[in-house]
Coordinates of C-alpha atoms and ligand atoms in Angstrom, one line a residue:
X1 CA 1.1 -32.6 27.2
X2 CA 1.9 -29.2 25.2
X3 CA 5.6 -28.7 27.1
X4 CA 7.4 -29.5 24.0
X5 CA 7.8 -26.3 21.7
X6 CA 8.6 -27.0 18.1
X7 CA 11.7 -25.3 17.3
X8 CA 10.1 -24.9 13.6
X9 CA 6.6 -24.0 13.9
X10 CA 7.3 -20.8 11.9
X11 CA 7.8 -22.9 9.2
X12 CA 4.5 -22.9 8.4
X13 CA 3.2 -19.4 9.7
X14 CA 3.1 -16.6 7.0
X15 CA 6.5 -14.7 7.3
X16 CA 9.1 -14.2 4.4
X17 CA 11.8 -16.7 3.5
X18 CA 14.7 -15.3 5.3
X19 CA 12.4 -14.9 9.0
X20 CA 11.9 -18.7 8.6
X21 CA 15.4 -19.5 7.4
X22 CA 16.4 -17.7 10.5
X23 CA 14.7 -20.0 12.4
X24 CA 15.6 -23.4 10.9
X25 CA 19.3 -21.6 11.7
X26 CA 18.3 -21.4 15.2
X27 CA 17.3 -24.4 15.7
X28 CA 20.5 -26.3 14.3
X29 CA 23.0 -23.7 15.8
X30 CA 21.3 -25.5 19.0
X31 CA 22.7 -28.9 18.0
X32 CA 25.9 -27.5 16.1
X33 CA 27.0 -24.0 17.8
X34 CA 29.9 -23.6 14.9
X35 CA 27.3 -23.2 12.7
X36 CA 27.6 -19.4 11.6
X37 CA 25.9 -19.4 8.3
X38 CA 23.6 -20.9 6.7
X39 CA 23.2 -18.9 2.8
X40 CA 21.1 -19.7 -0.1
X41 CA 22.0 -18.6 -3.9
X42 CA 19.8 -19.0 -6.9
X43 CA 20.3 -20.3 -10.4
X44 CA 19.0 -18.2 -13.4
X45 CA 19.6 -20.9 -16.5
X46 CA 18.8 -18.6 -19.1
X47 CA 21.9 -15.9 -18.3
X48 CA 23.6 -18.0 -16.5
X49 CA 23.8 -16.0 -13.3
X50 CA 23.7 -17.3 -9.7
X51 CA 22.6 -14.7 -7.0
X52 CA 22.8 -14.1 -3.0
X53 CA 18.9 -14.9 -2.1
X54 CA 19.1 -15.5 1.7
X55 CA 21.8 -15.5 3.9
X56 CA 21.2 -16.2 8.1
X57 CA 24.4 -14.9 10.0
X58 CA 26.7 -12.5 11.5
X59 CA 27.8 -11.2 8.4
X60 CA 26.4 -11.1 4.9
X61 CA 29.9 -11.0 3.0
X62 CA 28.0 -11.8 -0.5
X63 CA 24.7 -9.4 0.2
X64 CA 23.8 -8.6 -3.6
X65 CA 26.3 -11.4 -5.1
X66 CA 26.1 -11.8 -8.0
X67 CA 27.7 -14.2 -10.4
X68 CA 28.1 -16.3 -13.8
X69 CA 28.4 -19.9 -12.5
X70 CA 30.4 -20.6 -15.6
X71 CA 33.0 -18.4 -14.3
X72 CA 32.8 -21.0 -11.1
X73 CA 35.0 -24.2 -11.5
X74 CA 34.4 -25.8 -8.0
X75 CA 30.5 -24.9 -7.8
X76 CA 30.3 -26.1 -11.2
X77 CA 31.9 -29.7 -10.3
X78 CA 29.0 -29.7 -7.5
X79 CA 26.7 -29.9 -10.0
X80 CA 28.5 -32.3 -12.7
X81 CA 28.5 -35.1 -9.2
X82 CA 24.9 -34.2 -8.4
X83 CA 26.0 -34.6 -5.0
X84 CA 26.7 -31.6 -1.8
X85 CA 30.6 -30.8 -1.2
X86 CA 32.3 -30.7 2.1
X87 CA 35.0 -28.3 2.2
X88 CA 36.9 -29.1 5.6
X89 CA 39.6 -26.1 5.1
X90 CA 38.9 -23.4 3.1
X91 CA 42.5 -22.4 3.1
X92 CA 42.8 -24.9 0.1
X93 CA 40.3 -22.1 -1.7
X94 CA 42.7 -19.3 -0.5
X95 CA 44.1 -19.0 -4.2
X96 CA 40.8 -19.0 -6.0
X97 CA 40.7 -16.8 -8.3
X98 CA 36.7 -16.9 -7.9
X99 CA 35.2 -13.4 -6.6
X100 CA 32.8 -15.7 -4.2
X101 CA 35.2 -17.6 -2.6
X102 CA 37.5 -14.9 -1.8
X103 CA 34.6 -13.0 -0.2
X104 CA 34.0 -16.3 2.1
X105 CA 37.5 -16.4 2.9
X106 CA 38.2 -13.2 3.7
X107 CA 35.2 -12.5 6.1
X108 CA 37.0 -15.7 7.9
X109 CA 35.0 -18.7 7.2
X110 CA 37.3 -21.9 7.3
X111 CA 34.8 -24.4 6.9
X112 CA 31.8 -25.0 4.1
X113 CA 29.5 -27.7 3.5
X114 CA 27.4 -27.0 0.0
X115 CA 23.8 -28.5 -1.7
X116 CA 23.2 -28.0 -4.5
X117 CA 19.0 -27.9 -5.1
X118 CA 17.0 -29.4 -7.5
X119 CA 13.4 -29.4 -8.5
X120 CA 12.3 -31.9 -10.9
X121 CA 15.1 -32.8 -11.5
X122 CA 16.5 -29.7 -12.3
X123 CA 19.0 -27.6 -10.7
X124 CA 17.9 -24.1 -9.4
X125 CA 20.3 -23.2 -6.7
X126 CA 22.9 -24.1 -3.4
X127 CA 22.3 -24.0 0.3
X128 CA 25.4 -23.0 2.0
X129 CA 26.6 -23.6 5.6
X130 CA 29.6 -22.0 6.4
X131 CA 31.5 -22.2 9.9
X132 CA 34.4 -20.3 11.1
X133 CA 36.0 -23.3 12.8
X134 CA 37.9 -25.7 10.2
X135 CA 37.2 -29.2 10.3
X136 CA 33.7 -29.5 11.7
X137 CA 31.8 -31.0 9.2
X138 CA 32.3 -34.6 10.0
X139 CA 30.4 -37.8 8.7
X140 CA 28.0 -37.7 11.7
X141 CA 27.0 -34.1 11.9
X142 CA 26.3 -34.0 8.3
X143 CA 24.1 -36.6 8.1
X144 CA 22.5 -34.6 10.4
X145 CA 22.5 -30.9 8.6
X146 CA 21.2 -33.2 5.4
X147 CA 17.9 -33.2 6.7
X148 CA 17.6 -29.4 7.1
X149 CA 19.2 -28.8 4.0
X150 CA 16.5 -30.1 2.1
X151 CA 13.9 -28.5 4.3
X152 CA 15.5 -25.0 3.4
X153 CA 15.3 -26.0 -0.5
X154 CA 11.8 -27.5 -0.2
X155 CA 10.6 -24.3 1.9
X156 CA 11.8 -21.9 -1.2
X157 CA 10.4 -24.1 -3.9
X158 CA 6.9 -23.7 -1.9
X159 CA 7.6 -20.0 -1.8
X160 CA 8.7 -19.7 -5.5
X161 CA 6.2 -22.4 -7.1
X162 CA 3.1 -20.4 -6.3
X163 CA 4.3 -17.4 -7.8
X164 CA 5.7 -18.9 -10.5
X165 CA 1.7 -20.3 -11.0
X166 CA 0.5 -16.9 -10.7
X167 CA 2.5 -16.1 -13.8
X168 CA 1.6 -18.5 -15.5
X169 CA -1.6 -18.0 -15.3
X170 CA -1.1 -14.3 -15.8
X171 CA 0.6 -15.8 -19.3
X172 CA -2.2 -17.8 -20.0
X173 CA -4.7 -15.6 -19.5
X174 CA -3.0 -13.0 -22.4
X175 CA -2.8 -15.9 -24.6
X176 CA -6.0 -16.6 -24.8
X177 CA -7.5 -13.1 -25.5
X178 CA -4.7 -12.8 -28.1
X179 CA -4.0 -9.7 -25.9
X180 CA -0.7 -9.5 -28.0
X181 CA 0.8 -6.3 -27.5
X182 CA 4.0 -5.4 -28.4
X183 CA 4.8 -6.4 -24.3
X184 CA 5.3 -9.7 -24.7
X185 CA 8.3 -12.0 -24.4
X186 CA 11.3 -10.9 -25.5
X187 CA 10.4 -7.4 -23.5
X188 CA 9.4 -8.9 -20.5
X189 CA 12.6 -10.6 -20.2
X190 CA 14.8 -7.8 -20.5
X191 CA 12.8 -5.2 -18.4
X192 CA 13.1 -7.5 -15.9
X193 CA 16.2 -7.8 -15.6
X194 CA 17.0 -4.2 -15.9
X195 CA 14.9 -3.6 -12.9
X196 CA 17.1 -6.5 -11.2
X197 CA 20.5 -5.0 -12.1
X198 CA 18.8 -1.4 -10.9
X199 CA 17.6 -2.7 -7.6
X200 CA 21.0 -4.1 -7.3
X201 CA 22.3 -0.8 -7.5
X202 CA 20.3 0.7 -5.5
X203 CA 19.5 -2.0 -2.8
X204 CA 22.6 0.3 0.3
X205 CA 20.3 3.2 -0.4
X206 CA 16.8 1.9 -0.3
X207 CA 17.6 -1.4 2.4
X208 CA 16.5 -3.8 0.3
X209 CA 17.4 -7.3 1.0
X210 CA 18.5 -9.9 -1.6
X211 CA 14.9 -11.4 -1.3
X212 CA 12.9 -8.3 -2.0
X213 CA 14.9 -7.6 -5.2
X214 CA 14.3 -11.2 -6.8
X215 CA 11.1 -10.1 -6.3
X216 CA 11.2 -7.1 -8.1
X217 CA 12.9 -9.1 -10.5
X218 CA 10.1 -11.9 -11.0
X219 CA 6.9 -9.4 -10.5
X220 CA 8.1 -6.7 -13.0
X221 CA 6.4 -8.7 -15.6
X222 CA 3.5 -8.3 -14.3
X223 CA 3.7 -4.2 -14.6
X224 CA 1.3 -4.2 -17.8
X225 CA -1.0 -6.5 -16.7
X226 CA -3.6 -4.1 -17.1
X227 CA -3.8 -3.7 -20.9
X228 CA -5.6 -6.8 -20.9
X229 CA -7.9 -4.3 -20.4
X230 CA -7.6 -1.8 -23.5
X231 CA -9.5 -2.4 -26.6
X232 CA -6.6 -3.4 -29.6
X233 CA -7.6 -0.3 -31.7
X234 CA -6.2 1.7 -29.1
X235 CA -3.5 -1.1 -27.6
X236 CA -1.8 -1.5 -31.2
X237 CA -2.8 1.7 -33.1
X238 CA 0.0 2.6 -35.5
X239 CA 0.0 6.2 -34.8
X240 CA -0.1 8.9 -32.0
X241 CA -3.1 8.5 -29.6
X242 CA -5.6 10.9 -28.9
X243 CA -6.4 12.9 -26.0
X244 CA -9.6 10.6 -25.4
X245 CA -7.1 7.6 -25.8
X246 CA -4.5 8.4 -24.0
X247 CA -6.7 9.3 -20.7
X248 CA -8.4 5.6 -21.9
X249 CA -4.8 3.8 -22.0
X250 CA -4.0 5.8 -18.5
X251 CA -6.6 3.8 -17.4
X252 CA -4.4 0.5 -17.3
X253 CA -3.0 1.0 -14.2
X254 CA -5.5 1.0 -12.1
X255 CA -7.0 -2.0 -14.1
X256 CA -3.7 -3.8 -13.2
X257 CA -3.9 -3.4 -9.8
X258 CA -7.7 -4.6 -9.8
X259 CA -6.8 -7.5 -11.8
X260 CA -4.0 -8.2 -9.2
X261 CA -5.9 -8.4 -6.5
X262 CA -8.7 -10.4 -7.7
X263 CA -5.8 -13.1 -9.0
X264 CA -4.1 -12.7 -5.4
X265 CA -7.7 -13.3 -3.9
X266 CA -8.2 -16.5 -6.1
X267 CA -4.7 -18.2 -5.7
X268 CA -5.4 -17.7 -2.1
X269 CA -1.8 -15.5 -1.7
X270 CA -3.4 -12.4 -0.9
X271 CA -1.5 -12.3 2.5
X272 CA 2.2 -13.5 0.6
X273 CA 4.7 -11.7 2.0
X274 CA 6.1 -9.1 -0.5
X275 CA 3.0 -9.0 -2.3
X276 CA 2.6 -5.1 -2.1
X277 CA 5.9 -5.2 -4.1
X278 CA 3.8 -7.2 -7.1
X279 CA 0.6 -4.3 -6.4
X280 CA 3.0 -1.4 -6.6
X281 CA 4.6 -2.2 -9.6
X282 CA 1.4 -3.1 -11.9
X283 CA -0.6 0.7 -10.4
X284 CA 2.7 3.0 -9.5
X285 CA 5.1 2.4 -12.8
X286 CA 3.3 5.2 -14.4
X287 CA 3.6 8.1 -11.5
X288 CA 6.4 10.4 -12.1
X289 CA 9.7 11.4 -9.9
X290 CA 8.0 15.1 -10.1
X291 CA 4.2 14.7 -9.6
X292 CA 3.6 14.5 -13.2
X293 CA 2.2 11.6 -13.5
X294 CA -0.6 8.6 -13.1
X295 CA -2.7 7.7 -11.6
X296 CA -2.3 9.3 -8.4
X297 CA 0.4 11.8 -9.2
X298 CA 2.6 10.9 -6.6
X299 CA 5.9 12.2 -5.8
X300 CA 9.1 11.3 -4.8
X301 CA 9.6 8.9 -1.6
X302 CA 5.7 8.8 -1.9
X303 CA 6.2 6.6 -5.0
X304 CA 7.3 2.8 -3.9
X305 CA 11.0 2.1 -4.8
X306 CA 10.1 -0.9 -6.8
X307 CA 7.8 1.3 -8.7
X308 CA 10.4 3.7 -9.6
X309 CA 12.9 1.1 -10.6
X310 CA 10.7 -0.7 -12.9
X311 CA 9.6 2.9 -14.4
X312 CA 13.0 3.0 -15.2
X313 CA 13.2 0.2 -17.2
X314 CA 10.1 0.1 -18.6
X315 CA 10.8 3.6 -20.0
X316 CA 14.3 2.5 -21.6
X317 CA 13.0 -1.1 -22.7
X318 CA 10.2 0.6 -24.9
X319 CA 12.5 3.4 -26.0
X320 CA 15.1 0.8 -27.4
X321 CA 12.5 -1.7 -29.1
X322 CA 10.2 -0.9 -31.7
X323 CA 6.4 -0.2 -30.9
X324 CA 3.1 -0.4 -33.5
X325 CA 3.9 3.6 -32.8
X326 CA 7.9 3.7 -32.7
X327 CA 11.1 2.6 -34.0
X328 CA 13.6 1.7 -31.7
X329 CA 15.7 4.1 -30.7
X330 CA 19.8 3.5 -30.5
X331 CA 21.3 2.7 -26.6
X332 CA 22.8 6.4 -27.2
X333 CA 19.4 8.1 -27.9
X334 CA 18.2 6.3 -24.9
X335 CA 20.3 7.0 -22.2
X336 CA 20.3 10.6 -23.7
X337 CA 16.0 11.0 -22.8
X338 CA 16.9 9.1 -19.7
X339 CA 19.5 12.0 -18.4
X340 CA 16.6 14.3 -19.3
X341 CA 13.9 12.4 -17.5
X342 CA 16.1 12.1 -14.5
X343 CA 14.9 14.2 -11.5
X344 CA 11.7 15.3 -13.4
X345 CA 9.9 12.0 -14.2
X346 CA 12.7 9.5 -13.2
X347 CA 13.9 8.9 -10.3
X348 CA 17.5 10.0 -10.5
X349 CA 19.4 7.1 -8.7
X350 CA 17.5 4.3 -10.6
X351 CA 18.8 5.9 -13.7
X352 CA 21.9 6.5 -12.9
X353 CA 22.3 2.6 -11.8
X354 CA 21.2 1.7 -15.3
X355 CA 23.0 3.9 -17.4
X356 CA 26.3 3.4 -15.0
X357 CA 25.8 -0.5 -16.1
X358 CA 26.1 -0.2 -19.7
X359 CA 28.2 -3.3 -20.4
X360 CA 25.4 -5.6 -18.4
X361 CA 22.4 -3.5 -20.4
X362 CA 24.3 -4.8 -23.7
X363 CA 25.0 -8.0 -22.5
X364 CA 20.9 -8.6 -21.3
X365 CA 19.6 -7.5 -25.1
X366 CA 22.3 -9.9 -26.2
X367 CA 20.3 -12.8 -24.2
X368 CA 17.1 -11.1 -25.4
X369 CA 17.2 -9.7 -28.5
X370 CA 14.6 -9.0 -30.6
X371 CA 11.9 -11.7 -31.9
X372 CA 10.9 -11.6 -35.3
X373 CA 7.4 -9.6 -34.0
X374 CA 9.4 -7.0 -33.2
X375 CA 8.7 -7.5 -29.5
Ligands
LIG1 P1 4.8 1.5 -23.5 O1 4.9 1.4 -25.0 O2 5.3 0.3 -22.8 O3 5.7 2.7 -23.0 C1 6.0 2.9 -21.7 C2 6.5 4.2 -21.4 O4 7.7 4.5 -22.1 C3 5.6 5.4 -21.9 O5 4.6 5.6 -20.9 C4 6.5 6.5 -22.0 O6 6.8 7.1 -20.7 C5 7.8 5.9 -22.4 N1 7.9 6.0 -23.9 C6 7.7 5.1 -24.8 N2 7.9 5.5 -26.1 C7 8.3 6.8 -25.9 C8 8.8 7.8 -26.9 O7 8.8 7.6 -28.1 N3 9.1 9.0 -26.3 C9 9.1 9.3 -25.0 N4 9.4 10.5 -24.5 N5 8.7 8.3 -24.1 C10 8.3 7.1 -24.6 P2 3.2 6.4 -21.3 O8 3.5 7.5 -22.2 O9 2.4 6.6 -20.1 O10 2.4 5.3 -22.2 C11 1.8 4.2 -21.7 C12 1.5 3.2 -22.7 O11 0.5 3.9 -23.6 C13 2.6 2.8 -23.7 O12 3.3 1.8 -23.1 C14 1.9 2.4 -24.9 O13 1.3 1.1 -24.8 C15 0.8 3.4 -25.0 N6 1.1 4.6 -25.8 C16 1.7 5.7 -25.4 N7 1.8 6.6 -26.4 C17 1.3 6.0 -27.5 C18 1.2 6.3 -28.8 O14 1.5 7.5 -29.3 N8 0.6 5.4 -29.7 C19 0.2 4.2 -29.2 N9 -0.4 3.3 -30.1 N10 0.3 3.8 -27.9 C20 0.9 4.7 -27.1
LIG2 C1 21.3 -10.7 -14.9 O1 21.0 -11.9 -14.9 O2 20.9 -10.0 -14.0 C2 22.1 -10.1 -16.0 C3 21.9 -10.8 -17.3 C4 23.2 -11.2 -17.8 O3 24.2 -11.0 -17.1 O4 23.3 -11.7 -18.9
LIG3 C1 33.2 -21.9 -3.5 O1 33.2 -20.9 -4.2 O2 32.9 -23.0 -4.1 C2 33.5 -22.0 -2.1 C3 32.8 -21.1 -1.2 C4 31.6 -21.7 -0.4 O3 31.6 -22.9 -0.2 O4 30.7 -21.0 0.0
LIG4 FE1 2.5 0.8 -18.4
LIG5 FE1 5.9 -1.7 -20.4

């Protein structure tokens, strides 16, 4: 009676994205051998970029791909027909002048069938299945991939729409106790994707996948989350703090982390893969590269990667905007405290990464400049 083992039953177990994208893979490579890859990429609307997420397969030619899909004519036309592309011969792509489709070609793929995904309506991303052999996408096996497709796209938008709660509900939560430090909005969005484009740079050194950066990307947010608990006449005094102050604003680290936990325990995603990356960031983005800092005074490797990248941004994001107790400094001064920082409180690779990338720090506080707050 129980002889028949469901090829998918990870589906629903706890492990990360890629493990059960891996095993959809399996399953059709069972039915359609010449599948070789099966690759997911993800759509961010408001700069336009489209990144690598997942990728199942021999090779990962686009690992930390990154692009603007206004740069992509033939992904773009996927989107205009609302409607997957079969791509029987890639050769016709071979003079494509598009990075992404060289990077297929050349790690000799000669076949691609592309989804686009949508949720609600809108689009957020493609599922790619790529095959070495030319012309095996026919009528028949497609209508059989289609299935699985949308299984892959439903299984992310699971994965993504309960954190995506947990943030806003985070949000929420600071709206309502007018909790309006000067780390709202505008800041949020460029830290955020500072840390991305550093854990981009970084990602050879430190192994981390595509997955575990969009994470760092969508949790760094969330670093701050602990000034919730700091009374406004300290939060938004317009001068230096005090010693008794300061040890008091210290203390909104390890309020983050509590407050972290007791949302993960509510939401009920305590056990979500990844999740130590979200805990990390909101207690660790505070200790220093030398031992300097709070609240443990951890050093080096001892400090989580993704805490060290988002220190890195979160350091150069307040330095450039203006604070109840700053001005904002010029791009110039800031890169110039970073140098000094680096090695002693910074970790030196992150800020390399970051100053390295100046064109792509300009263009992000072009997306997000400043609001009239001054946030
Ligand atoms: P924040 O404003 O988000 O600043 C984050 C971190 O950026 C700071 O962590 C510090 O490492 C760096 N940073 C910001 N502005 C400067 C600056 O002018 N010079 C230098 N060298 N570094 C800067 P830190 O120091 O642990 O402070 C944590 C939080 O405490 C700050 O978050 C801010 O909310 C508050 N805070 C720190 N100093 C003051 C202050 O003098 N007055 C007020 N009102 N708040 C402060
Ligand atoms: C990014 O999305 O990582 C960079 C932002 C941009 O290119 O504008
Ligand atoms: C493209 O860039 O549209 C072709 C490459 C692919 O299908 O993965
Ligand atoms: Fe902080
Ligand atoms: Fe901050």
């Amino acid at each position: 009676m129980f002889d028949h083992e469901d090829a998918l039953g990870g589906l629903g177990s706890n492990a990360d994205l890629l493990v059960k994208l891996d095993s959809v893979h399996a399953a059709l490579r069972e039915r359609f051998p010449f599948l070789d890859r099966i690759a997911c990429a993800i759509y961010d609307p408001r700069t336009d970029s489209l990144r690598n997420f997942l990728s199942s397969g021999p090779e990962t030619p686009l690992a930390h791909y990154q692009a603007k899909l206004s740069e992509s004519k033939s992904l773009l036309e996927i989107i205009e027909a609302r409607r997957p592309r079969v791509v029987n011969d890639l050769a016709i792509f071979r003079d494509g002048r598009h990075d992404h489709t060289r990077k297929i070609g050349a790690a000799g793929y000669r076949a691609s069938y592309t989804m686009p995904m949508y949720s609600r309506g809108e689009f957020f991303g493609f599922v790619f299945f790529n095959s070495f052999e030319q012309d095996v996408f026919s009528d028949e096996v497609l209508h059989q991939i289609d299935p699985f497709g949308h299984l892959i796209s439903l299984t992310i938008i699971h994965d993504l729409s309960s954190l995506r709660t947990l943030l806003a509900s985070v949000k929420t939560a600071r709206d309502m106790m007018h909790a309006r430090d000067s780390e709202t909005g505008s800041h949020l969005d460029r830290m955020s994707r500072y840390a991305r484009l550093i854990a981009r740079g970084v990602a050879e050194r430190h192994g981390l996948d595509d997955e575990t950066i969009e994470h760092i990307f969508v949790f760094s947010p969330l670093h701050d989350v602990g000034k919730i608990g700091i009374p406004d006449d300290i939060l938004l005094k317009a001068g230096k703090l005090n010693e008794a102050e300061f040890e008091q604003m210290k203390s909104h680290a390890g309020k983050g982390r509590e407050l972290i936990d007791v949302m993960l325990g509510n939401f009920d995603l305590a056990k979500q893969p990844h999740i130590d990356v979200l805990r990390n960031i909101a207690e660790l983005h505070h200790e220093a590269y030398d031992g300097s800092g709070y609240p443990h005074g951890r050093k080096g490797a001892d400090i989580p990667i993704e805490a060290r990248i988002v220190a890195v941004a979160d350091v150069f994001d307040a330095l450039t905007s203006r604070r109840p107790y700053k001005e904002a400094w010029s791009n110039d001064e800031a890169f110039a405290l970073l140098r000094q920082l680096s090695g002693a409180k910074l970790d030196p690779d992150c800020v390399e990464v970051l100053i390295g990338n100046r064109a792509e720090v300009e263009e992000i506080q072009r997306c997000f400049g400043e609001d009239p707050l001054g946030a």
